[in-house]
Amino acid sequence: MAAHGFLLASLVLSFLAEICYGVTFSSLQRTLVVTSSTKAGEVLKAGQDQLTVTWSFNETFPAGTDSAYKTVKVKLCYAPVSQVDRAWRKTVDNLDKDKTCQFKVVAKPYSPSNNSFTWTVEKDIPTATYFVRAYVYNSNGDAAAFGQTTDAHKTINLFEIQAITGRHVSLDIASVCFSAFSIVSLFGFFYMEKRKGKLAQQK
Ligand SMILES: *[C@@H]1O[C@H](CO)[C@@H](O)[C@H](O)[C@H]1NC(C)=O
Ligand SMILES: *[C@@H]1O[C@H](CO)[C@@H](O)[C@H](O)[C@H]1NC(C)=O
């Protein structure tokens, strides 16, 4: 009975926590103007190519809209075409559960204008189609606003990143060499053992 009560209480609590603390993407105002140096359809190579992101407060919103803004986090996000059949990249309105934007580009204190950051695409970024989104956080650390390089449907100004393949090739070569070396050593070992055996018999 007590166990039931406890279970019910924790269910209710987690439900309330969900409602009260789960900031949703749809509740955020798009008050930042975000642009990227990438051209639509451009292909960037991971570990090598760079992109420059700029962001600023959209002045058509009333002055003071941004008075509680504290920090900005710029992220690389999967475009819908790269989310199909991949639950681990799924878009969820509750930002705690959203998997759209998994790669941090940069985090900076909020400033209404003159923000820019040049980023070399990190080596571990997977091949996919992306856009850039910036989240604004208030002093509680809650998301308060955003801006992105694409439209609401995430269909324009998308770019691609091509993962590194060179590293895998050299790893493969290394493992082939290692296996060949192991096989040769193994045969060598048997040969030596056999020889030893024969020598022992001859004595
Ligand atoms: C600024 O915000 C207004 C209102 O939401 C919007 O119509 C306009 O396109 C935005 N400007 C830019 C440059 O994104
Ligand atoms: C923008 O930033 C650059 C470089 O940090 C600086 O030289 C320039 O004065 C800034 N402009 C404004 C309007 O703050």
PDB file of C-alpha atoms and ligand atoms in Angstrom:
ATOM      1  CA  MET A   1       0.000   0.000   0.000  1.00  0.00           C
ATOM      2  CA  ALA A   2       2.795   2.392   1.004  1.00  0.00           C
ATOM      3  CA  ALA A   3       4.733   1.297  -2.062  1.00  0.00           C
ATOM      4  CA  HIS A   4       1.752   2.074  -4.250  1.00  0.00           C
ATOM      5  CA  GLY A   5       1.391   5.509  -2.707  1.00  0.00           C
ATOM      6  CA  PHE A   6       5.052   6.219  -3.280  1.00  0.00           C
ATOM      7  CA  LEU A   7       4.892   5.073  -6.882  1.00  0.00           C
ATOM      8  CA  LEU A   8       1.853   7.226  -7.544  1.00  0.00           C
ATOM      9  CA  ALA A   9       3.484  10.234  -5.871  1.00  0.00           C
ATOM     10  CA  SER A  10       6.638   9.878  -7.966  1.00  0.00           C
ATOM     11  CA  LEU A  11       4.583   9.456 -11.144  1.00  0.00           C
ATOM     12  CA  VAL A  12       2.663  12.637 -10.375  1.00  0.00           C
ATOM     13  CA  LEU A  13       5.888  14.460  -9.508  1.00  0.00           C
ATOM     14  CA  SER A  14       7.659  13.455 -12.687  1.00  0.00           C
ATOM     15  CA  PHE A  15       4.565  14.447 -14.671  1.00  0.00           C
ATOM     16  CA  LEU A  16       4.555  17.869 -12.996  1.00  0.00           C
ATOM     17  CA  ALA A  17       8.287  18.252 -13.568  1.00  0.00           C
ATOM     18  CA  GLU A  18       7.677  17.531 -17.231  1.00  0.00           C
ATOM     19  CA  ILE A  19       5.031  20.251 -17.498  1.00  0.00           C
ATOM     20  CA  CYS A  20       6.793  22.847 -15.359  1.00  0.00           C
ATOM     21  CA  TYR A  21      10.392  22.466 -16.430  1.00  0.00           C
ATOM     22  CA  GLY A  22      10.408  21.001 -19.894  1.00  0.00           C
ATOM     23  CA  VAL A  23      10.902  24.091 -22.044  1.00  0.00           C
ATOM     24  CA  THR A  24       9.477  23.430 -25.484  1.00  0.00           C
ATOM     25  CA  PHE A  25      10.984  24.590 -28.735  1.00  0.00           C
ATOM     26  CA  SER A  26       7.604  25.854 -29.924  1.00  0.00           C
ATOM     27  CA  SER A  27       7.452  28.234 -26.955  1.00  0.00           C
ATOM     28  CA  LEU A  28      10.656  30.042 -27.992  1.00  0.00           C
ATOM     29  CA  GLN A  29      10.575  33.324 -29.882  1.00  0.00           C
ATOM     30  CA  ARG A  30      12.744  33.558 -32.949  1.00  0.00           C
ATOM     31  CA  THR A  31      14.462  36.823 -32.006  1.00  0.00           C
ATOM     32  CA  LEU A  32      17.953  36.085 -33.285  1.00  0.00           C
ATOM     33  CA  VAL A  33      19.052  36.520 -36.870  1.00  0.00           C
ATOM     34  CA  VAL A  34      21.569  33.772 -37.605  1.00  0.00           C
ATOM     35  CA  THR A  35      23.587  33.395 -40.785  1.00  0.00           C
ATOM     36  CA  SER A  36      26.269  31.003 -41.896  1.00  0.00           C
ATOM     37  CA  SER A  37      28.990  31.409 -44.517  1.00  0.00           C
ATOM     38  CA  THR A  38      27.897  28.131 -46.102  1.00  0.00           C
ATOM     39  CA  LYS A  39      26.045  28.197 -49.409  1.00  0.00           C
ATOM     40  CA  ALA A  40      22.955  26.053 -49.915  1.00  0.00           C
ATOM     41  CA  GLY A  41      24.054  22.551 -50.854  1.00  0.00           C
ATOM     42  CA  GLU A  42      27.722  23.194 -50.094  1.00  0.00           C
ATOM     43  CA  VAL A  43      29.699  20.165 -48.952  1.00  0.00           C
ATOM     44  CA  LEU A  44      32.147  20.663 -46.074  1.00  0.00           C
ATOM     45  CA  LYS A  45      34.798  18.124 -45.122  1.00  0.00           C
ATOM     46  CA  ALA A  46      34.960  17.201 -41.448  1.00  0.00           C
ATOM     47  CA  GLY A  47      38.232  17.995 -39.705  1.00  0.00           C
ATOM     48  CA  GLN A  48      39.225  20.375 -42.471  1.00  0.00           C
ATOM     49  CA  ASP A  49      36.698  22.925 -43.751  1.00  0.00           C
ATOM     50  CA  GLN A  50      35.436  25.932 -41.853  1.00  0.00           C
ATOM     51  CA  LEU A  51      32.208  27.842 -41.517  1.00  0.00           C
ATOM     52  CA  THR A  52      31.567  31.250 -40.017  1.00  0.00           C
ATOM     53  CA  VAL A  53      28.376  31.857 -38.075  1.00  0.00           C
ATOM     54  CA  THR A  54      27.094  35.353 -37.275  1.00  0.00           C
ATOM     55  CA  TRP A  55      24.176  36.248 -35.041  1.00  0.00           C
ATOM     56  CA  SER A  56      22.407  39.344 -33.772  1.00  0.00           C
ATOM     57  CA  PHE A  57      19.180  40.478 -32.118  1.00  0.00           C
ATOM     58  CA  ASN A  58      16.399  41.095 -34.623  1.00  0.00           C
ATOM     59  CA  GLU A  59      15.683  44.804 -34.086  1.00  0.00           C
ATOM     60  CA  THR A  60      12.046  44.492 -35.212  1.00  0.00           C
ATOM     61  CA  PHE A  61      11.275  43.050 -31.753  1.00  0.00           C
ATOM     62  CA  PRO A  62      10.618  45.705 -29.092  1.00  0.00           C
ATOM     63  CA  ALA A  63      13.697  47.007 -27.278  1.00  0.00           C
ATOM     64  CA  GLY A  64      14.138  45.170 -23.972  1.00  0.00           C
ATOM     65  CA  THR A  65      12.825  41.851 -25.301  1.00  0.00           C
ATOM     66  CA  ASP A  66      16.365  40.613 -24.744  1.00  0.00           C
ATOM     67  CA  SER A  67      16.868  42.116 -21.259  1.00  0.00           C
ATOM     68  CA  ALA A  68      16.934  38.666 -19.584  1.00  0.00           C
ATOM     69  CA  TYR A  69      19.199  37.034 -22.191  1.00  0.00           C
ATOM     70  CA  LYS A  70      22.474  35.785 -20.730  1.00  0.00           C
ATOM     71  CA  THR A  71      24.198  33.304 -23.008  1.00  0.00           C
ATOM     72  CA  VAL A  72      24.079  32.007 -26.545  1.00  0.00           C
ATOM     73  CA  LYS A  73      24.873  28.475 -27.626  1.00  0.00           C
ATOM     74  CA  VAL A  74      25.404  27.863 -31.328  1.00  0.00           C
ATOM     75  CA  LYS A  75      24.744  24.314 -32.494  1.00  0.00           C
ATOM     76  CA  LEU A  76      24.928  22.179 -35.582  1.00  0.00           C
ATOM     77  CA  CYS A  77      21.575  20.504 -36.261  1.00  0.00           C
ATOM     78  CA  TYR A  78      20.352  17.655 -38.436  1.00  0.00           C
ATOM     79  CA  ALA A  79      18.072  18.579 -41.325  1.00  0.00           C
ATOM     80  CA  PRO A  80      14.889  16.453 -41.628  1.00  0.00           C
ATOM     81  CA  VAL A  81      16.362  14.464 -44.551  1.00  0.00           C
ATOM     82  CA  SER A  82      19.082  13.138 -42.207  1.00  0.00           C
ATOM     83  CA  GLN A  83      16.621  12.275 -39.420  1.00  0.00           C
ATOM     84  CA  VAL A  84      14.457   9.824 -41.362  1.00  0.00           C
ATOM     85  CA  ASP A  85      14.445   6.373 -39.674  1.00  0.00           C
ATOM     86  CA  ARG A  86      16.981   7.570 -37.087  1.00  0.00           C
ATOM     87  CA  ALA A  87      15.296   7.789 -33.692  1.00  0.00           C
ATOM     88  CA  TRP A  88      18.566   8.952 -32.139  1.00  0.00           C
ATOM     89  CA  ARG A  89      18.328  12.196 -34.160  1.00  0.00           C
ATOM     90  CA  LYS A  90      14.622  12.772 -33.635  1.00  0.00           C
ATOM     91  CA  THR A  91      13.072  16.208 -33.152  1.00  0.00           C
ATOM     92  CA  VAL A  92      11.077  16.450 -29.907  1.00  0.00           C
ATOM     93  CA  ASP A  93       9.374  19.680 -28.849  1.00  0.00           C
ATOM     94  CA  ASN A  94      10.555  19.230 -25.241  1.00  0.00           C
ATOM     95  CA  LEU A  95      14.107  20.563 -25.489  1.00  0.00           C
ATOM     96  CA  ASP A  96      15.404  18.169 -22.832  1.00  0.00           C
ATOM     97  CA  LYS A  97      14.557  15.313 -25.187  1.00  0.00           C
ATOM     98  CA  ASP A  98      15.219  16.922 -28.523  1.00  0.00           C
ATOM     99  CA  LYS A  99      17.992  15.265 -30.552  1.00  0.00           C
ATOM    100  CA  THR A 100      18.021  17.679 -33.498  1.00  0.00           C
ATOM    101  CA  CYS A 101      21.057  19.722 -32.465  1.00  0.00           C
ATOM    102  CA  GLN A 102      23.737  17.444 -31.096  1.00  0.00           C
ATOM    103  CA  PHE A 103      26.938  19.322 -31.850  1.00  0.00           C
ATOM    104  CA  LYS A 104      28.072  22.440 -30.069  1.00  0.00           C
ATOM    105  CA  VAL A 105      29.789  25.022 -32.222  1.00  0.00           C
ATOM    106  CA  VAL A 106      30.377  27.677 -29.567  1.00  0.00           C
ATOM    107  CA  ALA A 107      28.902  29.176 -26.388  1.00  0.00           C
ATOM    108  CA  LYS A 108      29.259  32.878 -25.624  1.00  0.00           C
ATOM    109  CA  PRO A 109      27.773  35.576 -23.398  1.00  0.00           C
ATOM    110  CA  TYR A 110      24.790  37.222 -25.082  1.00  0.00           C
ATOM    111  CA  SER A 111      25.393  40.395 -27.026  1.00  0.00           C
ATOM    112  CA  PRO A 112      22.759  41.964 -29.293  1.00  0.00           C
ATOM    113  CA  SER A 113      25.083  42.592 -32.223  1.00  0.00           C
ATOM    114  CA  ASN A 114      28.452  41.978 -33.807  1.00  0.00           C
ATOM    115  CA  ASN A 115      28.739  38.290 -32.975  1.00  0.00           C
ATOM    116  CA  SER A 116      30.668  35.988 -35.226  1.00  0.00           C
ATOM    117  CA  PHE A 117      32.525  32.735 -34.836  1.00  0.00           C
ATOM    118  CA  THR A 118      34.581  30.703 -37.287  1.00  0.00           C
ATOM    119  CA  TRP A 119      34.511  27.001 -36.633  1.00  0.00           C
ATOM    120  CA  THR A 120      36.510  24.179 -38.162  1.00  0.00           C
ATOM    121  CA  VAL A 121      34.104  21.263 -38.594  1.00  0.00           C
ATOM    122  CA  GLU A 122      35.183  18.754 -35.965  1.00  0.00           C
ATOM    123  CA  LYS A 123      36.590  15.388 -36.984  1.00  0.00           C
ATOM    124  CA  ASP A 124      33.828  13.317 -35.407  1.00  0.00           C
ATOM    125  CA  ILE A 125      30.888  15.002 -37.183  1.00  0.00           C
ATOM    126  CA  PRO A 126      29.000  12.339 -39.169  1.00  0.00           C
ATOM    127  CA  THR A 127      28.077  12.637 -42.831  1.00  0.00           C
ATOM    128  CA  ALA A 128      24.647  14.316 -42.997  1.00  0.00           C
ATOM    129  CA  THR A 129      22.707  17.420 -44.025  1.00  0.00           C
ATOM    130  CA  TYR A 130      22.731  20.226 -41.491  1.00  0.00           C
ATOM    131  CA  PHE A 131      21.729  23.751 -40.536  1.00  0.00           C
ATOM    132  CA  VAL A 132      22.896  25.999 -37.717  1.00  0.00           C
ATOM    133  CA  ARG A 133      20.734  27.067 -34.793  1.00  0.00           C
ATOM    134  CA  ALA A 134      21.557  29.388 -31.884  1.00  0.00           C
ATOM    135  CA  TYR A 135      19.748  29.075 -28.558  1.00  0.00           C
ATOM    136  CA  VAL A 136      19.556  31.984 -26.111  1.00  0.00           C
ATOM    137  CA  TYR A 137      19.456  31.171 -22.386  1.00  0.00           C
ATOM    138  CA  ASN A 138      18.414  33.328 -19.443  1.00  0.00           C
ATOM    139  CA  SER A 139      20.203  33.422 -16.082  1.00  0.00           C
ATOM    140  CA  ASN A 140      18.328  30.288 -14.902  1.00  0.00           C
ATOM    141  CA  GLY A 141      19.836  28.381 -17.791  1.00  0.00           C
ATOM    142  CA  ASP A 142      16.446  27.997 -19.476  1.00  0.00           C
ATOM    143  CA  ALA A 143      16.168  28.432 -23.215  1.00  0.00           C
ATOM    144  CA  ALA A 144      14.424  31.739 -23.938  1.00  0.00           C
ATOM    145  CA  ALA A 145      14.796  32.338 -27.665  1.00  0.00           C
ATOM    146  CA  PHE A 146      16.501  31.083 -30.783  1.00  0.00           C
ATOM    147  CA  GLY A 147      17.554  31.814 -34.313  1.00  0.00           C
ATOM    148  CA  GLN A 148      18.536  29.543 -37.196  1.00  0.00           C
ATOM    149  CA  THR A 149      19.979  29.611 -40.689  1.00  0.00           C
ATOM    150  CA  THR A 150      16.978  27.850 -42.216  1.00  0.00           C
ATOM    151  CA  ASP A 151      13.217  28.461 -42.353  1.00  0.00           C
ATOM    152  CA  ALA A 152      10.643  27.032 -39.925  1.00  0.00           C
ATOM    153  CA  HIS A 153      10.292  23.879 -42.061  1.00  0.00           C
ATOM    154  CA  LYS A 154      14.073  23.399 -42.161  1.00  0.00           C
ATOM    155  CA  THR A 155      14.181  23.133 -45.937  1.00  0.00           C
ATOM    156  CA  ILE A 156      16.291  26.087 -47.156  1.00  0.00           C
ATOM    157  CA  ASN A 157      19.988  26.986 -46.801  1.00  0.00           C
ATOM    158  CA  LEU A 158      20.979  23.470 -45.803  1.00  0.00           C
ATOM    159  CA  PHE A 159      24.555  22.265 -46.226  1.00  0.00           C
ATOM    160  CA  GLU A 160      26.298  18.946 -46.058  1.00  0.00           C
ATOM    161  CA  ILE A 161      29.194  17.600 -44.069  1.00  0.00           C
ATOM    162  CA  GLN A 162      31.248  14.719 -45.316  1.00  0.00           C
ATOM    163  CA  ALA A 163      32.834  12.626 -42.578  1.00  0.00           C
ATOM    164  CA  ILE A 164      36.482  11.699 -42.657  1.00  0.00           C
ATOM    165  CA  THR A 165      37.119   8.426 -44.451  1.00  0.00           C
ATOM    166  CA  GLY A 166      40.922   8.597 -44.686  1.00  0.00           C
ATOM    167  CA  ARG A 167      41.302   7.667 -41.044  1.00  0.00           C
ATOM    168  CA  HIS A 168      39.289   4.466 -41.511  1.00  0.00           C
ATOM    169  CA  VAL A 169      41.359   3.462 -44.535  1.00  0.00           C
ATOM    170  CA  SER A 170      44.618   3.783 -42.623  1.00  0.00           C
ATOM    171  CA  LEU A 171      43.087   1.922 -39.659  1.00  0.00           C
ATOM    172  CA  ASP A 172      42.050  -0.865 -42.007  1.00  0.00           C
ATOM    173  CA  ILE A 173      45.533  -1.054 -43.502  1.00  0.00           C
ATOM    174  CA  ALA A 174      47.032  -1.150 -40.020  1.00  0.00           C
ATOM    175  CA  SER A 175      44.751  -3.984 -38.918  1.00  0.00           C
ATOM    176  CA  VAL A 176      45.393  -5.997 -42.106  1.00  0.00           C
ATOM    177  CA  CYS A 177      49.150  -5.659 -41.556  1.00  0.00           C
ATOM    178  CA  PHE A 178      48.759  -6.649 -37.930  1.00  0.00           C
ATOM    179  CA  SER A 179      46.722  -9.756 -38.825  1.00  0.00           C
ATOM    180  CA  ALA A 180      49.236 -10.775 -41.501  1.00  0.00           C
ATOM    181  CA  PHE A 181      52.018 -10.349 -38.968  1.00  0.00           C
ATOM    182  CA  SER A 182      50.125 -12.502 -36.429  1.00  0.00           C
ATOM    183  CA  ILE A 183      49.563 -15.305 -38.965  1.00  0.00           C
ATOM    184  CA  VAL A 184      53.211 -15.311 -40.024  1.00  0.00           C
ATOM    185  CA  SER A 185      54.333 -15.413 -36.376  1.00  0.00           C
ATOM    186  CA  LEU A 186      51.895 -18.235 -35.661  1.00  0.00           C
ATOM    187  CA  PHE A 187      53.251 -20.347 -38.537  1.00  0.00           C
ATOM    188  CA  GLY A 188      56.776 -19.507 -37.468  1.00  0.00           C
ATOM    189  CA  PHE A 189      55.997 -20.672 -33.982  1.00  0.00           C
ATOM    190  CA  PHE A 190      54.534 -24.019 -35.189  1.00  0.00           C
ATOM    191  CA  TYR A 191      57.506 -24.536 -37.493  1.00  0.00           C
ATOM    192  CA  MET A 192      59.930 -23.991 -34.618  1.00  0.00           C
ATOM    193  CA  GLU A 193      57.952 -26.319 -32.339  1.00  0.00           C
ATOM    194  CA  LYS A 194      57.903 -29.045 -35.037  1.00  0.00           C
ATOM    195  CA  ARG A 195      61.628 -28.687 -35.627  1.00  0.00           C
ATOM    196  CA  LYS A 196      62.277 -28.910 -31.900  1.00  0.00           C
ATOM    197  CA  GLY A 197      60.096 -32.057 -31.794  1.00  0.00           C
ATOM    198  CA  LYS A 198      62.025 -33.681 -34.665  1.00  0.00           C
ATOM    199  CA  LEU A 199      65.381 -32.791 -33.128  1.00  0.00           C
ATOM    200  CA  ALA A 200      64.252 -34.312 -29.832  1.00  0.00           C
ATOM    201  CA  GLN A 201      63.171 -37.547 -31.625  1.00  0.00           C
ATOM    202  CA  GLN A 202      66.515 -37.794 -33.428  1.00  0.00           C
ATOM    203  CA  LYS A 203      68.403 -37.708 -30.108  1.00  0.00           C
TER     204      LYS A 203
HETATM  205  C1  LIG B   1      12.879  39.851 -37.823  1.00  0.00           C
HETATM  206  O1  LIG B   1      11.643  39.472 -37.232  1.00  0.00           O
HETATM  207  C2  LIG B   1      10.509  39.743 -38.044  1.00  0.00           C
HETATM  208  C3  LIG B   1       9.276  39.430 -37.206  1.00  0.00           C
HETATM  209  O2  LIG B   1       9.304  38.113 -36.721  1.00  0.00           O
HETATM  210  C4  LIG B   1      10.579  38.934 -39.315  1.00  0.00           C
HETATM  211  O3  LIG B   1       9.483  39.187 -40.134  1.00  0.00           O
HETATM  212  C5  LIG B   1      11.875  39.291 -40.044  1.00  0.00           C
HETATM  213  O4  LIG B   1      12.022  38.456 -41.191  1.00  0.00           O
HETATM  214  C6  LIG B   1      13.060  39.126 -39.132  1.00  0.00           C
HETATM  215  N1  LIG B   1      14.256  39.601 -39.796  1.00  0.00           N
HETATM  216  C7  LIG B   1      15.254  38.784 -40.182  1.00  0.00           C
HETATM  217  C8  LIG B   1      16.405  39.439 -40.857  1.00  0.00           C
HETATM  218  O5  LIG B   1      15.238  37.574 -39.978  1.00  0.00           O
HETATM  219  C1  LIG B   2      32.590  44.515 -33.881  1.00  0.00           C
HETATM  220  O1  LIG B   2      33.697  43.685 -33.565  1.00  0.00           O
HETATM  221  C2  LIG B   2      34.905  44.093 -34.124  1.00  0.00           C
HETATM  222  C3  LIG B   2      35.956  43.047 -33.803  1.00  0.00           C
HETATM  223  O2  LIG B   2      35.754  42.450 -32.565  1.00  0.00           O
HETATM  224  C4  LIG B   2      35.262  45.490 -33.590  1.00  0.00           C
HETATM  225  O3  LIG B   2      36.465  45.919 -34.194  1.00  0.00           O
HETATM  226  C5  LIG B   2      34.126  46.468 -33.924  1.00  0.00           C
HETATM  227  O4  LIG B   2      34.397  47.734 -33.359  1.00  0.00           O
HETATM  228  C6  LIG B   2      32.808  45.953 -33.390  1.00  0.00           C
HETATM  229  N1  LIG B   2      31.720  46.800 -33.823  1.00  0.00           N
HETATM  230  C7  LIG B   2      30.705  47.152 -33.004  1.00  0.00           C
HETATM  231  C8  LIG B   2      29.645  47.990 -33.625  1.00  0.00           C
HETATM  232  O5  LIG B   2      30.664  46.811 -31.831  1.00  0.00           O
END
